[in-house]
Amino acid sequence: MSLFQAIRGMHDILPNQIHFWQYLEDKMRHLANQYGYEEIRTPLVETTGLFKRTIGEVTDIVEKEMYTFQDRHEDRSLTLRPEGTAGCVRAVLEHSLAYNKTSKLWYMGPLFRHEKPQRGRCRQFHQFGMEAFGIPTPDIEAEMLVIIWHLWQQLGLRDKVQLELNTLGSVNARQAYREALVQYFERYRSDLDEDSLRRLALNPLRILDSKNPALQEIILNAPKIQAFLEPASEIHFAQLCEYLQHLNIPFILNPRLVRGLDYYCETIFEWTTQHLGAQSALGAGGRYDGLVELLGGQPTPAFGFALGCERIVELLKDTHESEIFPPKPHIYCISQNYACQQEMFLIAEHLRDTLPQLKILIHYGQGSASFKSQFKKADQSGAALAFILGQEEKSKGLIAIKFLRENREQQLYSKTDVTSFLRDYFSF
Ligand code: HAM
């Protein structure tokens, strides 16, 4: 037992699980590349002010969940990033990545939120996200949604997910809506809980997000943003819906969807699943046209999303465990003695150069172990073939190949013929 343990809610991803992650990451990376998004990697730590300003002071993330600490070396407050958009926008501005041009970025990596850990909810978790700058039209929104839709297809999860859409309208519409909400909730002041009362003064939209069962009916009857939308927002949203219908992406309109971060306007969305218990959100995003300006840049339309990798991996494990497995070695190399093992090193090196797809393992111990125990290890490794080099084969320039997964006679090959045999055998 180790003297130290990982922090609660921050998990090791072990070798016997990593193939699920790599499987997912490969697909996401490939999709990003197919659609012409460029990768960006920003630091895990930023100044606290960046998150307060972007996410909003009166949000769960900023009020309760950030890992914030005083820098011991300089007089400033730092925070482990709780989400990826803020750092991305900071970097875009700092390096003028979207100045008078469009920019389409993606990222993948760990985030930190001090939430109550449970299945699908961690304190260190991972997101795959995309952010596009300089594109005000709904086509970019449709593109990102179709990318995610593609991902669900490739992962075999299409029948497990649902897209929920809403629009928050323009900044002006939100202001009018905010006032209407204040008026409405004022009438129920005595029913509101402490959190909602505070939000009533500071950020009434957040009351709509309350999980308090006692408030659900009041929230249900609250005014809806739809009544405050300007014609331009209505057209924008209707066009997005048209794109989705055209692309055959099913969605439902959810006028109660508000999102837990303050920077959104116009389109917002969430992908949910019924298959993960309470943590139903697989990913979410929306438009944040005011954020670049809020951080000191030129007004720049922006849209993006992030998917929660832990939750997708959970879903993959539940539904496709038997189809996703770590790549097995092709060859396990067994040698009779020290000289044979040295020769085996050269053979394996040559094969790795000529057929880079091969995964080749060598039995360590400089050929001192019996063939029997080496075969046992070869079998356990899951390799398809064992390469065997005894003194006799070595002196004749041959190599013995044993078929570990088929009932087939062991065969001898000359070193020069081995490559073409492998090419045929594995159909490289
Ligand atoms: P978010 O809704 O806070 O949005 O997070 C996106 C996704 O990250 C969630 O839907 C969920 O799958 C996952 N997630 C969040 N918290 C946790 C947690 N504690 N444990 C496991 N998974 C979690 C954002 O972060 C925005 N930055 C998305 C965005 C990008 N909007 C525009 N661009």
Coordinates of C-alpha atoms and ligand atoms in Angstrom, one line a residue:
M1 CA 0.0 0.0 0.0
S2 CA 1.5 3.3 -1.0
L3 CA 1.9 6.1 1.6
F4 CA 0.1 8.4 -0.8
Q5 CA -3.2 8.2 -2.7
A6 CA -4.6 10.2 -5.6
I7 CA -6.8 13.1 -4.6
R8 CA -10.5 12.3 -4.4
G9 CA -12.2 13.0 -7.7
M10 CA -8.8 13.0 -9.6
H11 CA -8.3 9.7 -11.3
D12 CA -5.4 7.7 -12.7
I13 CA -6.2 6.4 -16.1
L14 CA -4.5 3.0 -16.0
P15 CA -2.9 1.1 -18.9
N16 CA -5.9 -1.3 -18.9
Q17 CA -8.3 1.6 -19.6
I18 CA -6.1 3.8 -21.8
H19 CA -7.2 2.1 -25.0
F20 CA -10.7 3.6 -24.6
W21 CA -9.2 7.0 -24.3
Q22 CA -6.9 6.6 -27.2
Y23 CA -9.7 5.3 -29.3
L24 CA -11.8 8.4 -28.5
E25 CA -8.9 10.8 -28.8
D26 CA -7.9 9.5 -32.2
K27 CA -11.4 9.9 -33.6
M28 CA -11.7 13.5 -32.2
R29 CA -8.3 14.5 -33.5
H30 CA -9.1 13.1 -36.9
L31 CA -12.4 14.9 -37.2
A32 CA -10.9 18.2 -36.2
N33 CA -8.3 17.7 -38.9
Q34 CA -10.9 16.7 -41.5
Y35 CA -12.9 20.0 -40.9
G36 CA -9.8 22.2 -40.9
Y37 CA -9.5 23.1 -37.2
E38 CA -6.1 23.8 -35.7
E39 CA -5.0 22.6 -32.3
I40 CA -4.2 25.0 -29.5
R41 CA -2.7 24.1 -26.1
T42 CA -3.0 26.7 -23.4
P43 CA -1.7 26.5 -19.8
L44 CA -3.5 24.7 -17.1
V45 CA -3.2 27.7 -14.8
E46 CA -4.4 31.2 -15.5
T47 CA -4.9 34.3 -13.4
T48 CA -8.1 34.1 -11.4
G49 CA -9.5 37.3 -12.9
L50 CA -9.7 35.8 -16.3
F51 CA -12.3 33.1 -15.2
K52 CA -14.3 35.5 -13.0
R53 CA -14.6 37.9 -15.9
T54 CA -15.5 35.4 -18.6
I55 CA -17.5 32.7 -16.8
G56 CA -19.3 35.3 -14.5
E57 CA -19.0 36.0 -10.8
V58 CA -22.5 34.6 -10.0
T59 CA -22.1 31.1 -11.4
D60 CA -21.5 27.8 -9.6
I61 CA -18.1 27.5 -11.2
V62 CA -16.8 30.8 -9.9
E63 CA -18.6 30.8 -6.6
K64 CA -18.0 27.3 -5.5
E65 CA -15.9 25.1 -7.8
M66 CA -12.6 26.8 -8.8
Y67 CA -9.2 25.6 -7.4
T68 CA -7.9 29.0 -6.6
F69 CA -4.7 29.8 -4.7
Q70 CA -2.3 32.6 -4.0
D71 CA 1.0 32.4 -6.0
R72 CA 3.8 32.0 -3.4
H73 CA 6.2 33.8 -5.6
E74 CA 4.3 36.8 -6.8
D75 CA 1.4 38.7 -5.4
R76 CA -1.4 37.3 -7.5
S77 CA -4.3 34.9 -7.4
L78 CA -4.1 31.9 -9.8
T79 CA -6.7 29.3 -10.7
L80 CA -6.5 25.8 -12.3
R81 CA -8.6 26.2 -15.4
P82 CA -12.2 25.0 -14.8
E83 CA -13.0 25.2 -18.6
G84 CA -11.2 25.8 -21.8
T85 CA -12.9 28.7 -23.5
A86 CA -11.5 31.5 -21.3
G87 CA -7.9 30.5 -21.8
C88 CA -8.5 30.0 -25.5
V89 CA -10.0 33.5 -25.9
R90 CA -7.1 34.9 -23.9
A91 CA -4.6 33.2 -26.1
V92 CA -6.4 34.3 -29.3
L93 CA -6.3 37.9 -28.2
E94 CA -2.7 37.7 -26.9
H95 CA -1.4 36.3 -30.2
S96 CA -3.9 38.1 -32.5
L97 CA -5.1 34.8 -33.9
A98 CA -8.5 36.2 -34.9
Y99 CA -7.6 39.8 -35.7
N100 CA -9.3 40.7 -39.0
K101 CA -9.5 37.0 -39.9
T102 CA -11.4 33.9 -38.9
S103 CA -9.8 31.2 -36.7
K104 CA -11.0 27.7 -36.0
L105 CA -9.3 26.0 -33.0
W106 CA -9.6 22.8 -31.1
Y107 CA -8.2 21.6 -27.8
M108 CA -8.1 18.5 -25.5
G109 CA -6.9 18.3 -22.0
P110 CA -7.7 18.3 -18.2
L111 CA -9.9 20.8 -16.4
F112 CA -10.5 21.2 -12.6
R113 CA -13.7 21.8 -10.7
H114 CA -14.3 21.2 -7.1
E115 CA -17.6 19.3 -7.5
K116 CA -19.0 16.4 -5.5
P117 CA -17.4 13.4 -7.1
Q118 CA -19.7 10.7 -8.5
R119 CA -19.9 8.6 -11.6
G120 CA -19.2 10.9 -14.6
R121 CA -18.4 13.8 -12.3
C122 CA -14.7 14.3 -11.3
R123 CA -12.6 17.1 -9.9
Q124 CA -10.1 16.6 -12.6
F125 CA -11.8 15.8 -15.9
H126 CA -11.0 16.1 -19.6
Q127 CA -12.7 17.9 -22.4
F128 CA -12.4 18.0 -26.2
G129 CA -13.4 21.4 -27.4
M130 CA -13.7 23.5 -30.5
E131 CA -13.9 27.3 -30.7
A132 CA -14.4 29.4 -33.9
F133 CA -13.8 33.2 -34.1
G134 CA -15.0 35.7 -36.7
I135 CA -18.0 33.8 -38.1
P136 CA -21.4 35.3 -37.2
T137 CA -23.6 33.0 -39.3
P138 CA -25.3 29.7 -38.3
D139 CA -23.3 27.6 -40.7
I140 CA -20.4 27.4 -38.3
E141 CA -22.9 26.2 -35.6
A142 CA -24.3 23.6 -38.0
E143 CA -20.7 22.5 -38.8
M144 CA -19.8 21.9 -35.2
L145 CA -23.0 20.1 -34.5
V146 CA -22.4 17.8 -37.5
I147 CA -18.9 17.1 -36.3
I148 CA -20.2 15.9 -33.0
W149 CA -23.0 14.0 -34.8
H150 CA -20.3 12.3 -36.8
L151 CA -18.4 11.5 -33.7
W152 CA -21.4 9.8 -32.2
Q153 CA -21.8 7.8 -35.3
Q154 CA -18.2 6.6 -35.3
L155 CA -18.4 5.7 -31.7
G156 CA -21.7 3.8 -32.2
L157 CA -23.5 6.1 -29.8
R158 CA -26.1 7.8 -32.0
D159 CA -29.1 6.1 -30.5
K160 CA -27.8 7.0 -27.0
V161 CA -27.7 10.7 -27.3
Q162 CA -30.0 13.7 -27.8
L163 CA -29.4 17.2 -28.9
E164 CA -31.1 20.0 -27.0
L165 CA -31.2 23.5 -28.5
N166 CA -32.2 26.9 -27.4
T167 CA -31.5 30.5 -28.1
L168 CA -30.8 33.2 -25.6
G169 CA -31.2 36.1 -28.1
S170 CA -29.0 39.2 -28.3
V171 CA -27.5 41.0 -25.4
N172 CA -30.4 43.5 -25.6
A173 CA -33.1 40.8 -25.6
R174 CA -31.4 39.3 -22.6
Q175 CA -31.5 42.5 -20.8
A176 CA -35.3 42.9 -21.4
Y177 CA -35.8 39.2 -20.4
R178 CA -33.8 39.7 -17.3
E179 CA -36.0 42.6 -16.2
A180 CA -39.1 40.5 -16.9
L181 CA -37.7 37.6 -14.8
V182 CA -36.9 39.9 -11.9
Q183 CA -40.5 41.2 -12.0
Y184 CA -41.8 37.7 -12.1
F185 CA -39.7 36.1 -9.4
E186 CA -40.2 39.2 -7.1
R187 CA -43.8 37.9 -6.9
Y188 CA -42.6 34.7 -5.4
R189 CA -39.9 36.2 -3.2
S190 CA -41.1 34.4 -0.1
D191 CA -40.9 31.0 -1.9
L192 CA -37.3 31.5 -3.1
D193 CA -34.4 29.8 -1.4
E194 CA -31.2 31.6 -0.3
D195 CA -29.3 30.9 -3.6
S196 CA -32.2 32.1 -5.8
L197 CA -32.7 35.3 -3.7
R198 CA -29.1 36.2 -4.2
R199 CA -29.3 35.4 -7.9
L200 CA -32.5 37.4 -8.2
A201 CA -30.4 40.5 -7.4
L202 CA -27.3 39.6 -9.4
N203 CA -28.2 37.1 -12.2
P204 CA -31.9 36.1 -12.4
L205 CA -31.4 33.9 -15.4
R206 CA -29.5 31.5 -13.2
I207 CA -32.6 30.9 -11.1
L208 CA -34.0 29.0 -14.1
D209 CA -31.1 26.5 -13.6
S210 CA -32.0 25.8 -10.0
K211 CA -32.3 22.1 -9.1
N212 CA -34.4 22.8 -6.0
P213 CA -37.6 20.7 -6.5
A214 CA -39.7 23.2 -4.5
L215 CA -39.0 25.8 -7.2
Q216 CA -39.7 23.8 -10.3
E217 CA -43.3 24.8 -10.8
I218 CA -42.5 28.5 -10.3
I219 CA -39.6 28.2 -12.8
L220 CA -41.8 26.3 -15.3
N221 CA -44.3 29.2 -15.4
A222 CA -41.6 31.9 -15.6
P223 CA -41.5 34.1 -18.8
K224 CA -39.7 32.5 -21.7
I225 CA -36.9 34.1 -23.7
Q226 CA -38.8 33.4 -26.9
A227 CA -41.2 36.3 -26.3
F228 CA -38.2 38.7 -26.2
L229 CA -36.3 37.6 -29.2
E230 CA -35.5 40.1 -31.9
P231 CA -36.3 39.2 -35.6
A232 CA -32.6 38.8 -36.4
S233 CA -32.1 36.2 -33.6
E234 CA -35.3 34.4 -34.7
I235 CA -34.0 34.2 -38.3
H236 CA -30.6 33.1 -37.1
F237 CA -32.0 30.3 -35.0
A238 CA -34.5 29.2 -37.6
Q239 CA -31.7 28.9 -40.1
L240 CA -29.7 26.7 -37.8
C241 CA -32.7 24.5 -37.3
E242 CA -33.0 24.3 -41.1
Y243 CA -29.4 23.2 -41.5
L244 CA -29.9 20.5 -38.9
Q245 CA -33.0 19.2 -40.6
H246 CA -31.2 19.3 -43.9
L247 CA -28.3 17.3 -42.4
N248 CA -30.7 14.9 -40.8
I249 CA -29.5 15.6 -37.2
P250 CA -32.4 15.1 -34.8
F251 CA -32.8 17.8 -32.1
I252 CA -35.3 19.0 -29.6
L253 CA -36.0 22.6 -28.6
N254 CA -35.6 23.2 -24.9
P255 CA -36.7 26.7 -23.9
R256 CA -35.5 26.0 -20.4
L257 CA -31.9 25.4 -21.3
V258 CA -29.8 28.3 -20.0
R259 CA -26.2 26.9 -19.4
G260 CA -24.1 27.5 -16.3
L261 CA -21.7 30.0 -17.8
D262 CA -22.5 33.7 -18.4
Y263 CA -20.8 34.4 -21.7
Y264 CA -23.4 32.9 -24.0
C265 CA -25.8 34.7 -26.3
E266 CA -28.0 33.5 -29.2
T267 CA -27.6 29.7 -29.9
I268 CA -26.9 27.4 -27.0
F269 CA -27.0 23.6 -27.0
E270 CA -26.4 20.5 -24.9
W271 CA -25.9 16.8 -25.9
T272 CA -27.5 14.6 -23.3
T273 CA -27.9 10.9 -22.6
Q274 CA -30.3 8.8 -20.6
H275 CA -27.6 6.2 -20.0
L276 CA -25.3 7.7 -17.4
G277 CA -27.6 8.4 -14.5
A278 CA -27.5 11.9 -13.0
Q279 CA -24.6 13.2 -15.1
S280 CA -26.5 13.3 -18.3
A281 CA -24.6 16.1 -20.2
L282 CA -22.1 14.7 -22.6
G283 CA -21.1 18.1 -23.9
A284 CA -22.4 21.6 -24.5
G285 CA -21.6 24.9 -26.1
G286 CA -23.0 27.9 -27.8
R287 CA -22.4 31.4 -29.2
Y288 CA -20.4 34.0 -27.2
D289 CA -20.2 37.0 -29.4
G290 CA -19.4 39.5 -26.6
L291 CA -16.6 37.7 -24.9
V292 CA -13.6 38.8 -27.0
E293 CA -14.6 42.4 -26.5
L294 CA -15.2 41.8 -22.8
L295 CA -11.5 40.8 -22.6
G296 CA -10.3 43.9 -24.4
G297 CA -10.4 42.8 -28.1
Q298 CA -12.4 44.0 -31.1
P299 CA -16.0 42.8 -31.3
T300 CA -15.6 39.3 -32.6
P301 CA -18.4 36.7 -33.1
A302 CA -17.5 33.4 -31.6
F303 CA -19.0 29.9 -31.2
G304 CA -17.8 26.7 -29.6
F305 CA -18.4 23.6 -27.5
A306 CA -16.7 21.1 -25.2
L307 CA -17.4 17.4 -24.8
G308 CA -16.7 15.7 -21.5
C309 CA -14.4 12.8 -22.2
E310 CA -14.9 10.8 -18.9
R311 CA -18.6 10.6 -19.7
I312 CA -18.1 9.5 -23.3
V313 CA -15.6 6.9 -22.1
E314 CA -18.1 5.6 -19.5
L315 CA -20.7 5.3 -22.2
L316 CA -18.3 3.5 -24.6
K317 CA -17.3 1.1 -21.9
D318 CA -20.9 0.3 -21.1
T319 CA -22.0 -0.3 -24.7
H320 CA -18.9 -1.4 -26.7
E321 CA -16.5 -2.9 -24.2
S322 CA -16.0 -6.1 -26.2
E323 CA -15.3 -4.3 -29.5
I324 CA -12.7 -1.9 -28.2
F325 CA -9.5 -3.5 -27.1
P326 CA -5.8 -2.6 -26.8
P327 CA -3.7 -3.6 -29.9
K328 CA -2.1 -6.9 -29.3
P329 CA 1.6 -7.5 -30.2
H330 CA 2.2 -9.2 -33.6
I331 CA 5.3 -10.9 -32.6
Y332 CA 7.0 -12.2 -29.4
C333 CA 10.7 -13.0 -29.8
I334 CA 12.2 -16.0 -28.0
S335 CA 15.9 -16.8 -27.9
Q336 CA 17.9 -19.8 -26.8
N337 CA 20.9 -17.9 -25.3
Y338 CA 22.7 -14.6 -25.1
A339 CA 24.2 -14.7 -28.7
C340 CA 20.8 -15.7 -30.1
Q341 CA 19.1 -12.9 -28.2
Q342 CA 21.6 -10.4 -29.6
E343 CA 20.9 -11.6 -33.1
M344 CA 17.1 -11.3 -32.3
F345 CA 17.6 -7.7 -31.4
L346 CA 18.9 -7.0 -34.9
I347 CA 16.1 -9.0 -36.6
A348 CA 13.5 -7.1 -34.6
E349 CA 15.1 -3.7 -35.4
H350 CA 15.2 -4.6 -39.1
L351 CA 11.5 -5.6 -39.0
R352 CA 10.5 -2.4 -37.1
D353 CA 12.2 -0.4 -39.8
T354 CA 10.8 -2.2 -42.8
L355 CA 7.2 -2.8 -41.4
P356 CA 6.6 0.1 -38.9
Q357 CA 3.0 -1.2 -38.2
L358 CA 4.4 -4.2 -36.3
K359 CA 4.3 -4.4 -32.6
I360 CA 7.2 -6.6 -31.5
L361 CA 8.1 -7.7 -28.0
I362 CA 11.4 -9.3 -26.9
H363 CA 11.7 -11.7 -24.0
Y364 CA 14.2 -10.1 -21.6
G365 CA 16.8 -12.0 -19.6
Q366 CA 19.4 -12.5 -22.4
G367 CA 18.1 -15.9 -23.4
S368 CA 18.6 -17.5 -20.0
A369 CA 15.0 -18.6 -19.4
S370 CA 13.8 -22.0 -20.7
F371 CA 11.9 -22.1 -24.0
K372 CA 8.9 -23.4 -21.9
S373 CA 8.7 -20.3 -19.7
Q374 CA 9.4 -18.0 -22.7
F375 CA 6.5 -19.6 -24.6
K376 CA 4.3 -19.1 -21.6
K377 CA 5.0 -15.4 -21.6
A378 CA 4.6 -15.2 -25.4
D379 CA 1.1 -16.7 -25.0
Q380 CA 0.2 -14.3 -22.2
S381 CA 1.3 -11.3 -24.2
G382 CA -1.5 -12.0 -26.7
A383 CA 1.0 -12.0 -29.7
A384 CA -0.1 -13.7 -32.9
L385 CA 3.3 -15.2 -33.6
A386 CA 6.4 -16.3 -31.7
F387 CA 9.8 -15.9 -33.4
I388 CA 12.2 -18.5 -32.1
L389 CA 15.9 -18.3 -32.5
G390 CA 17.9 -21.3 -31.3
Q391 CA 21.6 -21.9 -31.9
E392 CA 20.9 -24.1 -34.9
E393 CA 18.6 -21.7 -36.7
K394 CA 21.0 -18.9 -36.0
S395 CA 23.9 -20.7 -37.6
K396 CA 21.8 -21.4 -40.7
G397 CA 20.4 -17.9 -41.0
L398 CA 16.9 -19.1 -40.3
I399 CA 14.1 -18.2 -37.9
A400 CA 11.3 -20.5 -36.6
I401 CA 7.8 -19.1 -36.5
K402 CA 5.2 -20.5 -34.2
F403 CA 1.6 -19.7 -34.8
L404 CA 0.3 -18.9 -31.3
R405 CA -3.4 -18.4 -32.2
E406 CA -3.9 -21.1 -34.8
N407 CA -3.5 -24.8 -35.1
R408 CA -0.7 -24.7 -37.7
E409 CA 2.7 -26.4 -37.9
Q410 CA 5.7 -24.3 -36.8
Q411 CA 7.6 -23.1 -39.9
L412 CA 11.2 -22.1 -40.7
Y413 CA 11.9 -19.0 -42.8
S414 CA 15.2 -17.5 -44.0
K415 CA 15.8 -14.1 -42.5
T416 CA 15.3 -12.6 -45.9
D417 CA 11.9 -14.2 -46.5
V418 CA 10.5 -13.2 -43.2
T419 CA 9.4 -9.7 -44.3
S420 CA 7.3 -10.8 -47.2
F421 CA 5.8 -13.6 -45.1
L422 CA 4.7 -11.0 -42.5
R423 CA 3.4 -8.6 -45.1
D424 CA 1.2 -11.4 -46.4
Y425 CA 0.2 -12.8 -43.0
F426 CA -0.9 -9.5 -41.5
S427 CA -2.1 -8.1 -44.9
F428 CA 0.0 -4.9 -44.5
Ligands
HAM1 P1 -19.6 22.9 -19.6 O1 -21.1 22.6 -19.9 O2 -19.3 23.5 -18.3 O3 -19.1 23.9 -20.8 O4 -18.8 21.6 -19.8 C1 -18.9 20.8 -21.0 C2 -18.9 19.4 -20.7 O5 -17.8 19.0 -19.8 C3 -20.1 18.9 -19.9 O6 -21.2 18.7 -20.7 C4 -19.6 17.6 -19.3 O7 -19.7 16.5 -20.2 C5 -18.2 17.9 -19.0 N1 -17.9 18.2 -17.6 C6 -18.1 19.3 -16.9 N2 -17.9 19.2 -15.6 C7 -17.4 18.0 -15.4 C8 -17.0 17.2 -14.3 N3 -16.9 17.8 -13.1 N4 -16.6 15.9 -14.5 C9 -16.7 15.3 -15.7 N5 -17.1 16.0 -16.8 C10 -17.5 17.3 -16.7 C11 -17.9 24.4 -20.9 O8 -17.0 24.0 -20.2 C12 -17.7 25.4 -22.0 N6 -16.4 25.9 -22.0 C13 -18.1 24.8 -23.3 C14 -17.9 25.8 -24.4 C15 -16.9 25.8 -25.3 N7 -18.7 26.7 -24.8 C16 -18.2 27.4 -25.8 N8 -17.1 26.9 -26.1

